[in-house]
PDB file of C-alpha atoms and ligand atoms in Angstrom:
ATOM      1  CA  MET A   1     -12.486  -4.879   6.455  1.00 70.00           C
ATOM      2  CA  SER A   2      -9.796  -4.459   9.089  1.00 71.00           C
ATOM      3  CA  PRO A   3     -10.581  -4.384  12.785  1.00 74.00           C
ATOM      4  CA  HIS A   4      -9.257  -0.808  12.736  1.00 63.00           C
ATOM      5  CA  THR A   5     -11.827   0.644  10.394  1.00 60.00           C
ATOM      6  CA  ASP A   6     -13.284   4.127   9.775  1.00 59.00           C
ATOM      7  CA  GLU A   7      -9.984   5.658  10.866  1.00 50.00           C
ATOM      8  CA  GLY A   8     -10.206   9.313  11.774  1.00 49.00           C
ATOM      9  CA  GLN A   9     -13.950   9.338  12.291  1.00 52.00           C
ATOM     10  CA  ILE A  10     -15.063  10.760  15.638  1.00 52.00           C
ATOM     11  CA  ALA A  11     -18.383  10.164  17.297  1.00 47.00           C
ATOM     12  CA  ARG A  12     -20.028  13.586  17.246  1.00 53.00           C
ATOM     13  CA  ALA A  13     -23.558  12.578  18.100  1.00 60.00           C
ATOM     14  CA  PRO A  14     -24.574  12.056  21.733  1.00 87.00           C
ATOM     15  CA  PHE A  15     -24.990   8.287  21.635  1.00 96.00           C
ATOM     16  CA  ARG A  16     -24.134   5.858  24.389  1.00 96.00           C
ATOM     17  CA  PRO A  17     -21.126   3.697  23.459  1.00 96.00           C
ATOM     18  CA  LEU A  18     -21.591   0.205  22.088  1.00 97.00           C
ATOM     19  CA  PRO A  19     -20.421  -2.200  24.852  1.00 97.00           C
ATOM     20  CA  PHE A  20     -17.015  -3.878  24.577  1.00 97.00           C
ATOM     21  CA  GLU A  21     -18.502  -7.244  25.546  1.00 98.00           C
ATOM     22  CA  LEU A  22     -21.850  -8.861  24.765  1.00 98.00           C
ATOM     23  CA  LYS A  23     -23.157 -12.392  25.239  1.00 98.00           C
ATOM     24  CA  THR A  24     -25.708 -14.515  23.424  1.00 98.00           C
ATOM     25  CA  GLN A  25     -26.897 -18.027  24.170  1.00 98.00           C
ATOM     26  CA  ARG A  26     -23.864 -19.567  22.427  1.00 98.00           C
ATOM     27  CA  LEU A  27     -21.443 -16.709  21.783  1.00 98.00           C
ATOM     28  CA  ILE A  28     -19.218 -14.152  23.487  1.00 98.00           C
ATOM     29  CA  LEU A  29     -18.603 -10.948  21.552  1.00 98.00           C
ATOM     30  CA  ARG A  30     -15.642  -8.945  22.783  1.00 97.00           C
ATOM     31  CA  LEU A  31     -13.077  -6.372  21.741  1.00 97.00           C
ATOM     32  CA  TRP A  32     -10.077  -7.490  19.690  1.00 96.00           C
ATOM     33  CA  ASP A  33      -7.081  -8.817  21.569  1.00 95.00           C
ATOM     34  CA  ARG A  34      -3.504  -9.364  20.345  1.00 96.00           C
ATOM     35  CA  ALA A  35      -4.135 -13.122  20.638  1.00 95.00           C
ATOM     36  CA  ASP A  36      -6.617 -12.736  17.749  1.00 96.00           C
ATOM     37  CA  ALA A  37      -3.849 -11.902  15.265  1.00 97.00           C
ATOM     38  CA  SER A  38      -3.631 -15.429  13.809  1.00 97.00           C
ATOM     39  CA  GLY A  39      -7.396 -15.716  13.394  1.00 97.00           C
ATOM     40  CA  TYR A  40      -7.539 -12.278  11.832  1.00 97.00           C
ATOM     41  CA  ARG A  41      -4.824 -13.239   9.315  1.00 98.00           C
ATOM     42  CA  GLU A  42      -6.726 -16.438   8.475  1.00 97.00           C
ATOM     43  CA  LEU A  43      -9.901 -14.429   7.857  1.00 97.00           C
ATOM     44  CA  VAL A  44      -8.100 -11.997   5.533  1.00 97.00           C
ATOM     45  CA  GLY A  45      -6.513 -14.934   3.697  1.00 97.00           C
ATOM     46  CA  GLU A  46      -9.863 -16.664   3.182  1.00 97.00           C
ATOM     47  CA  ARG A  47     -11.255 -13.386   1.856  1.00 95.00           C
ATOM     48  CA  GLY A  48      -8.545 -13.388  -0.793  1.00 95.00           C
ATOM     49  CA  ASP A  49      -7.001 -10.074   0.248  1.00 94.00           C
ATOM     50  CA  PRO A  50      -3.216  -9.697   0.574  1.00 95.00           C
ATOM     51  CA  LEU A  51      -2.173 -11.476   3.767  1.00 96.00           C
ATOM     52  CA  PRO A  52      -0.982  -9.058   6.473  1.00 97.00           C
ATOM     53  CA  THR A  53       2.260  -9.960   8.227  1.00 97.00           C
ATOM     54  CA  MET A  54       1.963 -10.820  11.897  1.00 97.00           C
ATOM     55  CA  ASP A  55       3.319  -7.335  12.742  1.00 97.00           C
ATOM     56  CA  GLU A  56       0.729  -5.709  10.470  1.00 97.00           C
ATOM     57  CA  ALA A  57      -2.049  -7.808  12.016  1.00 98.00           C
ATOM     58  CA  LEU A  58      -0.934  -6.805  15.523  1.00 98.00           C
ATOM     59  CA  ALA A  59      -0.814  -3.141  14.475  1.00 98.00           C
ATOM     60  CA  ASP A  60      -4.368  -3.376  13.081  1.00 97.00           C
ATOM     61  CA  ILE A  61      -5.559  -4.905  16.354  1.00 97.00           C
ATOM     62  CA  ASP A  62      -3.762  -2.291  18.476  1.00 97.00           C
ATOM     63  CA  GLY A  63      -5.373   0.392  16.307  1.00 95.00           C
ATOM     64  CA  ALA A  64      -8.823  -1.136  16.795  1.00 94.00           C
ATOM     65  CA  ARG A  65      -8.378  -1.195  20.574  1.00 94.00           C
ATOM     66  CA  GLU A  66      -7.125   2.382  20.700  1.00 93.00           C
ATOM     67  CA  SER A  67      -9.766   3.917  18.415  1.00 91.00           C
ATOM     68  CA  ALA A  68     -12.857   2.104  19.728  1.00 89.00           C
ATOM     69  CA  PRO A  69     -13.474   4.214  22.876  1.00 88.00           C
ATOM     70  CA  GLY A  70     -13.400   7.543  20.999  1.00 90.00           C
ATOM     71  CA  ARG A  71     -15.711   6.432  18.218  1.00 90.00           C
ATOM     72  CA  GLY A  72     -18.303   4.597  20.316  1.00 95.00           C
ATOM     73  CA  ILE A  73     -18.939   1.945  17.652  1.00 97.00           C
ATOM     74  CA  HIS A  74     -16.628  -0.940  16.767  1.00 96.00           C
ATOM     75  CA  LEU A  75     -16.317  -4.545  15.642  1.00 97.00           C
ATOM     76  CA  LEU A  76     -16.319  -7.296  18.280  1.00 98.00           C
ATOM     77  CA  THR A  77     -14.727 -10.714  17.868  1.00 98.00           C
ATOM     78  CA  LEU A  78     -16.929 -13.816  18.099  1.00 98.00           C
ATOM     79  CA  ARG A  79     -16.163 -16.894  20.169  1.00 98.00           C
ATOM     80  CA  ARG A  80     -18.198 -19.834  21.375  1.00 97.00           C
ATOM     81  CA  ARG A  81     -18.960 -19.559  25.091  1.00 97.00           C
ATOM     82  CA  ASP A  82     -17.954 -23.200  25.561  1.00 97.00           C
ATOM     83  CA  ASP A  83     -14.610 -22.691  23.770  1.00 95.00           C
ATOM     84  CA  PRO A  84     -13.560 -19.036  24.124  1.00 93.00           C
ATOM     85  CA  SER A  85     -10.049 -19.758  22.855  1.00 91.00           C
ATOM     86  CA  MET A  86     -11.340 -20.274  19.305  1.00 93.00           C
ATOM     87  CA  PHE A  87     -11.679 -17.126  17.151  1.00 97.00           C
ATOM     88  CA  LEU A  88     -14.697 -17.422  14.842  1.00 98.00           C
ATOM     89  CA  GLY A  89     -14.832 -13.991  13.197  1.00 98.00           C
ATOM     90  CA  TYR A  90     -16.335 -10.607  14.012  1.00 98.00           C
ATOM     91  CA  CYS A  91     -19.572  -8.643  14.061  1.00 98.00           C
ATOM     92  CA  GLY A  92     -20.308  -5.043  14.960  1.00 98.00           C
ATOM     93  CA  LEU A  93     -21.041  -1.533  13.778  1.00 98.00           C
ATOM     94  CA  VAL A  94     -18.952   0.542  11.360  1.00 97.00           C
ATOM     95  CA  ILE A  95     -19.479   3.815   9.547  1.00 97.00           C
ATOM     96  CA  GLY A  96     -18.688   2.077   6.258  1.00 97.00           C
ATOM     97  CA  ARG A  97     -20.698   3.736   3.468  1.00 98.00           C
ATOM     98  CA  ALA A  98     -23.219   5.140   5.978  1.00 98.00           C
ATOM     99  CA  SER A  99     -22.718   7.446   9.006  1.00 97.00           C
ATOM    100  CA  ILE A 100     -21.895   7.497  12.720  1.00 95.00           C
ATOM    101  CA  GLU A 101     -25.553   8.349  13.428  1.00 96.00           C
ATOM    102  CA  GLU A 102     -26.913   5.515  11.227  1.00 98.00           C
ATOM    103  CA  PRO A 103     -24.019   3.065  10.930  1.00 98.00           C
ATOM    104  CA  GLU A 104     -23.658  -0.178   9.024  1.00 98.00           C
ATOM    105  CA  ILE A 105     -23.827  -3.596  10.641  1.00 98.00           C
ATOM    106  CA  ALA A 106     -20.879  -5.740   9.529  1.00 98.00           C
ATOM    107  CA  TYR A 107     -19.918  -9.391  10.008  1.00 98.00           C
ATOM    108  CA  GLU A 108     -17.417 -11.880   8.659  1.00 98.00           C
ATOM    109  CA  LEU A 109     -16.786 -15.431   9.876  1.00 98.00           C
ATOM    110  CA  LEU A 110     -14.153 -18.038   9.154  1.00 98.00           C
ATOM    111  CA  ARG A 111     -15.433 -20.625   6.668  1.00 98.00           C
ATOM    112  CA  SER A 112     -15.169 -23.340   9.303  1.00 98.00           C
ATOM    113  CA  ALA A 113     -17.777 -21.443  11.371  1.00 98.00           C
ATOM    114  CA  HIS A 114     -20.325 -20.864   8.591  1.00 98.00           C
ATOM    115  CA  GLY A 115     -23.756 -22.484   8.579  1.00 98.00           C
ATOM    116  CA  ASN A 116     -24.320 -22.663  12.333  1.00 98.00           C
ATOM    117  CA  GLY A 117     -26.454 -19.562  12.740  1.00 98.00           C
ATOM    118  CA  TYR A 118     -23.596 -17.702  14.448  1.00 98.00           C
ATOM    119  CA  ALA A 119     -23.730 -14.608  12.209  1.00 98.00           C
ATOM    120  CA  THR A 120     -27.466 -14.269  12.786  1.00 98.00           C
ATOM    121  CA  GLU A 121     -27.107 -14.747  16.550  1.00 98.00           C
ATOM    122  CA  ALA A 122     -24.304 -12.170  16.762  1.00 98.00           C
ATOM    123  CA  ALA A 123     -26.002  -9.680  14.442  1.00 98.00           C
ATOM    124  CA  GLN A 124     -29.222  -9.842  16.480  1.00 98.00           C
ATOM    125  CA  VAL A 125     -27.450  -8.885  19.706  1.00 98.00           C
ATOM    126  CA  ILE A 126     -25.644  -6.080  17.860  1.00 98.00           C
ATOM    127  CA  VAL A 127     -29.016  -4.741  16.642  1.00 98.00           C
ATOM    128  CA  ASP A 128     -30.291  -4.765  20.226  1.00 98.00           C
ATOM    129  CA  ALA A 129     -27.113  -3.069  21.470  1.00 98.00           C
ATOM    130  CA  ALA A 130     -27.317  -0.463  18.686  1.00 98.00           C
ATOM    131  CA  ARG A 131     -30.825   0.411  19.819  1.00 98.00           C
ATOM    132  CA  ALA A 132     -29.542   0.774  23.384  1.00 98.00           C
ATOM    133  CA  THR A 133     -26.997   3.381  22.180  1.00 97.00           C
ATOM    134  CA  GLY A 134     -29.930   5.605  21.235  1.00 97.00           C
ATOM    135  CA  ARG A 135     -29.687   5.099  17.476  1.00 97.00           C
ATOM    136  CA  THR A 136     -32.867   4.778  15.420  1.00 97.00           C
ATOM    137  CA  ARG A 137     -31.681   3.188  12.144  1.00 98.00           C
ATOM    138  CA  LEU A 138     -29.028   0.804  10.829  1.00 98.00           C
ATOM    139  CA  TRP A 139     -27.802   0.097   7.290  1.00 98.00           C
ATOM    140  CA  SER A 140     -26.008  -2.672   5.485  1.00 98.00           C
ATOM    141  CA  THR A 141     -24.464  -2.673   2.013  1.00 98.00           C
ATOM    142  CA  VAL A 142     -24.149  -6.030   0.273  1.00 98.00           C
ATOM    143  CA  ARG A 143     -22.930  -7.174  -3.139  1.00 98.00           C
ATOM    144  CA  PRO A 144     -25.655  -8.987  -5.132  1.00 98.00           C
ATOM    145  CA  TRP A 145     -23.617 -12.227  -5.197  1.00 97.00           C
ATOM    146  CA  ASN A 146     -23.859 -12.714  -1.411  1.00 98.00           C
ATOM    147  CA  PRO A 147     -27.080 -14.690  -0.652  1.00 98.00           C
ATOM    148  CA  PRO A 148     -25.921 -15.792   2.842  1.00 98.00           C
ATOM    149  CA  SER A 149     -25.514 -12.165   3.897  1.00 98.00           C
ATOM    150  CA  PHE A 150     -28.949 -11.210   2.498  1.00 98.00           C
ATOM    151  CA  ARG A 151     -30.444 -14.122   4.422  1.00 98.00           C
ATOM    152  CA  VAL A 152     -28.784 -13.071   7.701  1.00 98.00           C
ATOM    153  CA  LEU A 153     -30.128  -9.531   7.233  1.00 98.00           C
ATOM    154  CA  GLU A 154     -33.604 -10.802   6.352  1.00 98.00           C
ATOM    155  CA  LYS A 155     -33.641 -12.924   9.521  1.00 98.00           C
ATOM    156  CA  ILE A 156     -32.834  -9.886  11.702  1.00 98.00           C
ATOM    157  CA  GLY A 157     -35.433  -7.616  10.125  1.00 98.00           C
ATOM    158  CA  PHE A 158     -33.606  -5.656   7.401  1.00 98.00           C
ATOM    159  CA  SER A 159     -35.306  -4.820   4.103  1.00 98.00           C
ATOM    160  CA  ARG A 160     -34.004  -3.583   0.745  1.00 98.00           C
ATOM    161  CA  ASP A 161     -33.868   0.167   0.213  1.00 98.00           C
ATOM    162  CA  ARG A 162     -31.987   0.908  -3.034  1.00 98.00           C
ATOM    163  CA  VAL A 163     -29.141  -0.135  -5.344  1.00 98.00           C
ATOM    164  CA  THR A 164     -26.109   2.023  -6.094  1.00 98.00           C
ATOM    165  CA  THR A 165     -23.027   1.300  -8.180  1.00 98.00           C
ATOM    166  CA  ASP A 166     -19.298   1.726  -7.706  1.00 97.00           C
ATOM    167  CA  ASP A 167     -16.189   0.410  -9.471  1.00 97.00           C
ATOM    168  CA  GLY A 168     -16.924  -3.068  -8.053  1.00 95.00           C
ATOM    169  CA  GLY A 169     -20.465  -3.196  -9.491  1.00 98.00           C
ATOM    170  CA  ASP A 170     -23.876  -3.027  -7.816  1.00 98.00           C
ATOM    171  CA  ILE A 171     -24.258  -2.433  -4.076  1.00 98.00           C
ATOM    172  CA  VAL A 172     -27.590  -3.310  -2.460  1.00 98.00           C
ATOM    173  CA  TRP A 173     -28.500  -1.064   0.481  1.00 98.00           C
ATOM    174  CA  LEU A 174     -30.659  -2.595   3.207  1.00 98.00           C
ATOM    175  CA  THR A 175     -31.982  -0.870   6.283  1.00 98.00           C
ATOM    176  CA  ARG A 176     -33.707  -1.538   9.583  1.00 98.00           C
ATOM    177  CA  SER A 177     -35.545   0.843  11.882  1.00 98.00           C
ATOM    178  CA  LEU A 178     -34.661   0.508  15.575  1.00 98.00           C
ATOM    179  CA  ASP A 179     -37.833   2.196  16.779  1.00 89.00           C
ATOM    180  CA  ALA A 180     -39.689   0.232  19.410  1.00 67.00           C
TER     181      ALA A 180
HETATM  182  C1  COA B   1     -22.399 -13.927   5.556  1.00 67.06           C
HETATM  183  C2  COA B   1     -21.823 -14.807   6.658  1.00 67.06           C
HETATM  184  C3  COA B   1     -21.314 -13.921   7.789  1.00 67.06           C
HETATM  185  C4  COA B   1     -22.948 -15.703   7.178  1.00 67.06           C
HETATM  186  O1  COA B   1     -22.449 -16.422   8.314  1.00 67.06           O
HETATM  187  P1  COA B   1     -23.218 -17.700   8.914  1.00 67.06           P
HETATM  188  O2  COA B   1     -22.834 -17.817  10.356  1.00 67.06           O
HETATM  189  O3  COA B   1     -22.989 -18.878   8.033  1.00 67.06           O
HETATM  190  O4  COA B   1     -24.727 -17.210   8.809  1.00 67.06           O
HETATM  191  P2  COA B   1     -26.012 -17.934   9.481  1.00 67.06           P
HETATM  192  O5  COA B   1     -25.713 -19.387   9.656  1.00 67.06           O
HETATM  193  O6  COA B   1     -26.422 -17.148  10.675  1.00 67.06           O
HETATM  194  O7  COA B   1     -27.124 -17.712   8.362  1.00 67.06           O
HETATM  195  C5  COA B   1     -26.837 -17.964   6.984  1.00 67.06           C
HETATM  196  C6  COA B   1     -28.131 -18.142   6.220  1.00 67.06           C
HETATM  197  O8  COA B   1     -27.850 -18.066   4.817  1.00 67.06           O
HETATM  198  C7  COA B   1     -28.333 -19.244   4.201  1.00 67.06           C
HETATM  199  N1  COA B   1     -27.496 -19.511   3.049  1.00 67.06           N
HETATM  200  C8  COA B   1     -26.226 -19.967   3.040  1.00 67.06           C
HETATM  201  N2  COA B   1     -25.791 -20.072   1.775  1.00 67.06           N
HETATM  202  C9  COA B   1     -26.818 -19.677   0.966  1.00 67.06           C
HETATM  203  C10 COA B   1     -26.974 -19.558  -0.444  1.00 67.06           C
HETATM  204  N3  COA B   1     -25.994 -19.867  -1.291  1.00 67.06           N
HETATM  205  N4  COA B   1     -28.166 -19.103  -0.913  1.00 67.06           N
HETATM  206  C11 COA B   1     -29.167 -18.771  -0.078  1.00 67.06           C
HETATM  207  N5  COA B   1     -29.069 -18.851   1.288  1.00 67.06           N
HETATM  208  C12 COA B   1     -27.899 -19.301   1.787  1.00 67.06           C
HETATM  209  C13 COA B   1     -28.275 -20.299   5.255  1.00 67.06           C
HETATM  210  O9  COA B   1     -29.091 -21.425   4.948  1.00 67.06           O
HETATM  211  C14 COA B   1     -28.782 -19.502   6.467  1.00 67.06           C
HETATM  212  O10 COA B   1     -30.161 -19.296   6.401  1.00 67.06           O
HETATM  213  P3  COA B   1     -31.218 -20.232   7.236  1.00 67.06           P
HETATM  214  O11 COA B   1     -30.895 -20.045   8.689  1.00 67.06           O
HETATM  215  O12 COA B   1     -32.556 -19.710   6.859  1.00 67.06           O
HETATM  216  O13 COA B   1     -30.974 -21.658   6.807  1.00 67.06           O
HETATM  217  C15 COA B   1     -20.678 -15.695   6.134  1.00 67.06           C
HETATM  218  O14 COA B   1     -21.114 -16.369   4.981  1.00 67.06           O
HETATM  219  C16 COA B   1     -19.400 -14.916   5.821  1.00 67.06           C
HETATM  220  O15 COA B   1     -18.597 -14.643   6.695  1.00 67.06           O
HETATM  221  N6  COA B   1     -19.234 -14.552   4.531  1.00 67.06           N
HETATM  222  C17 COA B   1     -18.038 -13.825   4.115  1.00 67.06           C
HETATM  223  C18 COA B   1     -18.053 -12.384   4.626  1.00 67.06           C
HETATM  224  C19 COA B   1     -19.272 -11.622   4.178  1.00 67.06           C
HETATM  225  O16 COA B   1     -19.815 -11.858   3.097  1.00 67.06           O
HETATM  226  N7  COA B   1     -19.717 -10.694   5.049  1.00 67.06           N
HETATM  227  C20 COA B   1     -20.863  -9.862   4.759  1.00 67.06           C
HETATM  228  C21 COA B   1     -20.489  -8.731   3.840  1.00 67.06           C
HETATM  229  S1  COA B   1     -21.939  -7.790   3.420  1.00 67.06           S
END
């Protein structure tokens, strides 16, 4: 996933925008900045996707910053509050395989940041912020070989809905109501 995702999609429903900055006990979530280009390239490299050049990474980040206000949902970078210079990854809402009304929650962290509960902590505040936009349901689509992602979703109240298939194999759909 690139920080500039769901290109061309426009928020049509009357939802409040997801904030551009959120805080948890240990983390700051905020909009992408050009200084995140190196961390973003590292994340793509760890994923095994073709490595973007620095210019391509900067263009992706510029695109994310420009498109976020119009769409109302976006990915936010993660940093520790006690060391905000260190990029850890991202978490946020995307249309993905779902919709602007009922978007997907998405997260990806650098390997060095795994296993500290950061994804769960970030995803929980995104769920709360999604509810505050006026939305009533979120989705996530996960490949069956990703137990850590299933565990994060379980911890923040998602449950399995169905399995579909594409060229990459099975996709497990999970969902969470945001009703009070
Ligand atoms: C999924 C991901 C974001 C999780 O990040 P994280 O910060 O390590 O997640 P957390 O520490 O909050 O929680 C991970 C949970 O999975 C568990 N877990 C880790 N590896 C596991 C495995 N192989 N089998 C079962 N559970 C596992 C952890 O023990 C933890 O659960 P616990 O708190 O009950 O002990 C991270 O692995 C990642 O970036 N993966 C690559 C990108 C990706 O897959 N994104 C999601 C696409 S759907």
